[in-house]
Short mmCIF file of C-alpha atoms and ligand atoms in Angstrom, two decimals:
data_model
loop_
_atom_site.label_atom_id
_atom_site.label_comp_id
_atom_site.label_asym_id
_atom_site.label_seq_id
_atom_site.Cartn_x
_atom_site.Cartn_y
_atom_site.Cartn_z
CA MET A 176 -29.99 -20.14 8.96
CA SER A 177 -26.77 -18.96 7.34
CA ASP A 178 -24.09 -16.96 9.23
CA TYR A 179 -23.29 -14.98 6.11
CA GLU A 180 -23.73 -11.25 6.55
CA PRO A 181 -23.52 -9.21 3.36
CA PHE A 182 -21.10 -6.29 3.46
CA VAL A 183 -22.75 -2.87 3.51
CA ALA A 184 -21.08 -0.09 1.55
CA VAL A 185 -20.87 3.45 2.91
CA GLU A 186 -22.97 5.80 0.72
CA THR A 187 -20.74 8.69 -0.33
CA ASP A 188 -20.25 11.17 -3.18
CA GLU A 189 -16.54 11.38 -2.40
CA LYS A 190 -14.18 9.65 -4.79
CA ILE A 191 -12.31 7.32 -2.46
CA ALA A 192 -9.43 5.01 -3.32
CA VAL A 193 -7.70 2.38 -1.25
CA TYR A 194 -3.94 1.99 -1.66
CA PRO A 195 -2.89 -1.36 -0.14
CA GLY A 196 0.52 -2.84 0.45
CA THR A 197 2.86 -4.36 2.96
CA PHE A 198 4.79 -1.08 3.32
CA ASP A 199 7.76 -2.76 5.02
CA PRO A 200 8.82 0.05 4.96
CA ILE A 201 7.11 2.80 2.95
CA THR A 202 9.42 4.15 0.22
CA MET A 203 9.59 7.19 -2.05
CA GLY A 204 8.07 4.97 -4.74
CA HIS A 205 4.96 4.43 -2.61
CA LEU A 206 4.78 8.16 -1.82
CA ASP A 207 5.00 8.94 -5.52
CA ILE A 208 1.96 6.72 -6.17
CA ILE A 209 0.06 8.29 -3.26
CA ASN A 210 0.71 11.80 -4.60
CA ARG A 211 -0.47 10.77 -8.06
CA SER A 212 -3.61 9.22 -6.51
CA LEU A 213 -4.41 12.47 -4.70
CA ASN A 214 -4.67 14.15 -8.11
CA LEU A 215 -7.42 11.71 -9.07
CA PHE A 216 -9.31 10.97 -5.85
CA ASP A 217 -10.80 13.07 -3.05
CA ARG A 218 -9.52 10.72 -0.40
CA VAL A 219 -6.91 7.98 -0.33
CA ILE A 220 -6.92 5.29 2.33
CA ILE A 221 -3.48 3.73 2.72
CA VAL A 222 -4.01 0.23 4.04
CA ILE A 223 -1.42 -2.08 5.52
CA ALA A 224 -2.61 -5.47 4.31
CA THR A 225 -1.24 -8.97 4.79
CA ASN A 226 0.62 -10.71 2.03
CA SER A 227 0.71 -14.28 3.37
CA SER A 228 4.03 -14.99 1.69
CA LYS A 229 5.90 -12.14 3.45
CA LYS A 230 7.43 -11.93 6.90
CA PRO A 231 7.75 -8.20 7.60
CA LEU A 232 10.73 -6.70 9.41
CA PHE A 233 8.62 -3.95 11.04
CA SER A 234 5.55 -4.56 13.19
CA VAL A 235 2.18 -3.27 11.99
CA GLU A 236 2.38 -0.49 14.62
CA GLU A 237 5.83 0.58 13.41
CA ARG A 238 4.65 0.62 9.80
CA LEU A 239 1.54 2.63 10.74
CA MET A 240 3.71 5.19 12.54
CA MET A 241 6.15 5.51 9.65
CA ILE A 242 3.32 6.04 7.14
CA ARG A 243 1.47 8.55 9.34
CA ALA A 244 4.65 10.56 9.84
CA CYS A 245 4.80 11.10 6.06
CA PHE A 246 1.57 13.14 6.08
CA PRO A 247 1.67 15.65 8.93
CA GLY A 248 -0.61 18.21 7.22
CA ASN A 249 -2.76 16.05 4.98
CA GLU A 250 -5.06 14.32 7.44
CA GLY A 251 -8.26 15.34 5.65
CA ARG A 252 -7.48 13.54 2.42
CA ILE A 253 -5.29 10.73 3.69
CA GLU A 254 -6.28 7.98 6.07
CA VAL A 255 -4.01 5.19 7.26
CA ASP A 256 -5.48 1.88 8.33
CA THR A 257 -4.87 -1.87 8.52
CA VAL A 258 -6.88 -4.78 7.20
CA ASP A 259 -6.84 -8.42 8.30
CA ASN A 260 -9.38 -9.82 5.92
CA LEU A 261 -10.04 -9.53 2.19
CA LEU A 262 -8.91 -6.20 0.86
CA VAL A 263 -11.73 -5.87 -1.65
CA ASP A 264 -14.37 -6.33 1.07
CA TYR A 265 -12.65 -3.61 3.08
CA ALA A 266 -12.64 -1.29 0.05
CA TYR A 267 -16.32 -1.92 -0.58
CA THR A 268 -17.37 -1.23 3.02
CA LYS A 269 -15.39 2.03 2.96
CA GLY A 270 -17.29 3.16 -0.15
CA ALA A 271 -14.07 3.09 -2.21
CA LYS A 272 -14.54 2.69 -5.93
CA ALA A 273 -10.91 1.91 -6.66
CA ILE A 274 -7.91 -0.04 -5.45
CA ILE A 275 -4.69 1.68 -6.50
CA ARG A 276 -1.63 -0.33 -7.48
CA GLY A 277 1.66 1.06 -8.68
CA LEU A 278 3.33 -0.55 -11.68
CA ARG A 279 7.10 -0.43 -11.95
CA ALA A 280 8.51 -2.90 -14.44
CA VAL A 281 6.93 -5.50 -16.71
CA SER A 282 7.76 -8.07 -14.05
CA ASP A 283 5.03 -6.60 -11.81
CA PHE A 284 2.37 -7.26 -14.41
CA ASP A 285 1.57 -10.99 -14.04
CA TYR A 286 1.11 -10.77 -10.29
CA GLU A 287 -0.87 -7.55 -10.45
CA PHE A 288 -3.13 -8.96 -13.18
CA GLN A 289 -3.87 -11.98 -11.01
CA LEU A 290 -4.69 -9.83 -7.95
CA ALA A 291 -6.87 -7.44 -9.94
CA LEU A 292 -8.89 -10.18 -11.62
CA MET A 293 -9.41 -12.06 -8.38
CA ASN A 294 -10.52 -8.87 -6.63
CA ARG A 295 -12.93 -8.13 -9.47
CA ARG A 296 -14.34 -11.64 -9.27
CA ILE A 297 -15.08 -11.10 -5.57
CA GLU A 298 -16.44 -7.55 -5.88
CA ARG A 299 -17.39 -6.17 -9.28
CA ASP A 300 -18.05 -2.64 -8.01
CA VAL A 301 -14.42 -2.01 -7.05
CA GLU A 302 -12.00 -1.36 -9.93
CA THR A 303 -8.23 -1.71 -9.79
CA VAL A 304 -6.47 1.40 -11.10
CA PHE A 305 -2.81 1.06 -12.09
CA LEU A 306 -0.59 4.09 -11.86
CA MET A 307 2.88 4.19 -13.28
CA THR A 308 5.59 4.83 -10.73
CA GLY A 309 7.85 7.82 -11.36
CA PHE A 310 10.89 6.86 -13.39
CA ARG A 311 13.27 7.51 -10.49
CA TRP A 312 11.60 4.82 -8.38
CA ILE A 313 11.18 2.11 -10.96
CA PHE A 314 14.04 -0.01 -9.64
CA ILE A 315 13.41 0.22 -5.91
CA SER A 316 11.46 -2.07 -3.64
CA SER A 317 11.17 -2.36 0.12
CA SER A 318 13.29 -5.55 0.04
CA ILE A 319 16.19 -4.02 -1.84
CA ILE A 320 16.16 -1.01 0.49
CA LYS A 321 16.20 -3.29 3.54
CA ASP A 322 19.05 -5.29 2.05
CA VAL A 323 21.18 -2.18 1.49
CA ALA A 324 20.36 -0.82 4.96
CA ARG A 325 21.11 -4.19 6.60
CA HIS A 326 24.64 -4.01 5.19
CA GLY A 327 25.12 -0.43 6.34
CA GLY A 328 24.54 1.14 2.91
CA ASP A 329 23.07 4.57 2.37
CA VAL A 330 19.35 4.59 1.48
CA SER A 331 18.77 8.29 2.03
CA GLY A 332 16.68 9.82 -0.74
CA LEU A 333 14.99 6.48 -1.42
CA VAL A 334 12.91 6.52 1.77
CA PRO A 335 11.81 9.49 3.93
CA ASP A 336 14.40 10.57 6.54
CA HIS A 337 12.43 9.19 9.49
CA VAL A 338 12.28 5.78 7.74
CA CYS A 339 16.05 5.91 7.17
CA GLU A 340 16.45 6.45 10.90
CA LYS A 341 14.09 3.57 11.77
CA LEU A 342 16.00 1.22 9.48
CA ARG A 343 19.26 2.20 11.14
CA GLU A 344 17.77 1.60 14.62
CA LYS A 345 16.24 -1.71 13.59
CA TYR A 346 19.45 -3.15 12.21
CA LEU A 347 21.43 -2.01 15.24
CA GLN A 348 19.00 -4.02 17.41
CA ILE A 349 19.28 -7.22 15.37
N1 COA B 190 7.71 2.03 -5.79
C1 COA B 190 8.63 1.23 -5.26
N2 COA B 190 8.36 0.00 -4.80
C2 COA B 190 7.10 -0.42 -4.89
C3 COA B 190 6.10 0.38 -5.43
C4 COA B 190 6.45 1.65 -5.88
N3 COA B 190 5.56 2.47 -6.41
N4 COA B 190 4.94 -0.32 -5.40
C5 COA B 190 5.23 -1.51 -4.86
N5 COA B 190 6.53 -1.55 -4.56
C6 COA B 190 7.26 -2.69 -4.01
C7 COA B 190 7.01 -2.85 -2.56
O1 COA B 190 7.97 -2.16 -1.80
C8 COA B 190 7.10 -4.33 -2.43
O2 COA B 190 8.45 -4.68 -2.28
P1 COA B 190 8.87 -5.98 -1.49
O3 COA B 190 8.24 -7.15 -2.20
O4 COA B 190 10.32 -5.94 -1.59
O5 COA B 190 8.33 -5.83 -0.09
C9 COA B 190 6.60 -4.88 -3.77
O6 COA B 190 6.75 -3.82 -4.65
C10 COA B 190 5.15 -5.25 -3.83
O7 COA B 190 4.60 -4.89 -2.65
P2 COA B 190 3.21 -4.27 -2.29
O8 COA B 190 2.74 -3.28 -3.27
O9 COA B 190 3.36 -3.84 -0.90
O10 COA B 190 2.32 -5.49 -2.48
P3 COA B 190 2.38 -6.80 -1.66
O11 COA B 190 2.59 -7.91 -2.59
O12 COA B 190 3.31 -6.74 -0.52
O13 COA B 190 0.93 -6.76 -1.07
C11 COA B 190 -1.39 -7.11 -0.96
C12 COA B 190 -0.12 -7.35 -1.74
C13 COA B 190 -1.10 -6.94 0.51
C14 COA B 190 -2.05 -5.88 -1.50
C15 COA B 190 -2.26 -8.36 -1.19
O14 COA B 190 -1.56 -9.49 -0.72
C16 COA B 190 -3.60 -8.22 -0.50
O15 COA B 190 -4.49 -7.63 -1.05
N6 COA B 190 -3.73 -8.80 0.73
C17 COA B 190 -4.96 -8.73 1.52
C18 COA B 190 -5.67 -10.08 1.53
C19 COA B 190 -6.41 -10.28 0.24
O16 COA B 190 -7.36 -9.60 -0.09
N7 COA B 190 -5.94 -11.30 -0.49
C20 COA B 190 -6.52 -11.66 -1.78
C21 COA B 190 -5.88 -10.89 -2.89
S1 COA B 190 -6.67 -11.27 -4.45
#
């Protein structure tokens, strides 16, 4: 007998999207994509997922806290979660029809294309939807923000205030 258990999708009429990322830390660019997603979907699940080639500065708990603190009054339409296994399986079990990815520059495209096609190969019922990041955030990334903060530079306006504070605390500890 096989150990394989098929994933069971939640039956729902809600339009649900999953927005995955490392979020180390969440930036204004991510928030811009989340706001755009809320115009298209009833509910957005922000999921901290593992990118095996990254070694995050913040723990999963710290990242969860920083993301949750961005949405004090929006609990009904926003959920924040973590996933340890395949993202597309998670999306399917949650009844999500879409995985949201933000596109900044052309350089994002190759990698995003690869992820989207692999996810589609695994689960055909979940589409990847690409949203274009607001122009102001096209040149930021979590790494560049961490690099500036590590050297004592000012990142206010590029991340929420509470994230600015967390970055300051983190680099004082190191
Ligand atoms: N504005 C500003 N910056 C943005 C952004 C936006 N709108 N969207 C992404 N970025 C930045 C992020 O800050 C991040 O910067 P960094 O590399 O300096 O940390 C970078 O763009 C890309 O990060 P992110 O969107 O977080 O993707 P990721 O590559 O870290 O994560 C996962 C990819 C986690 C979604 C992917 O690895 C995954 O799905 N893992 C789960 C396991 C799985 O299913 N694997 C098989 C995949 S086919």
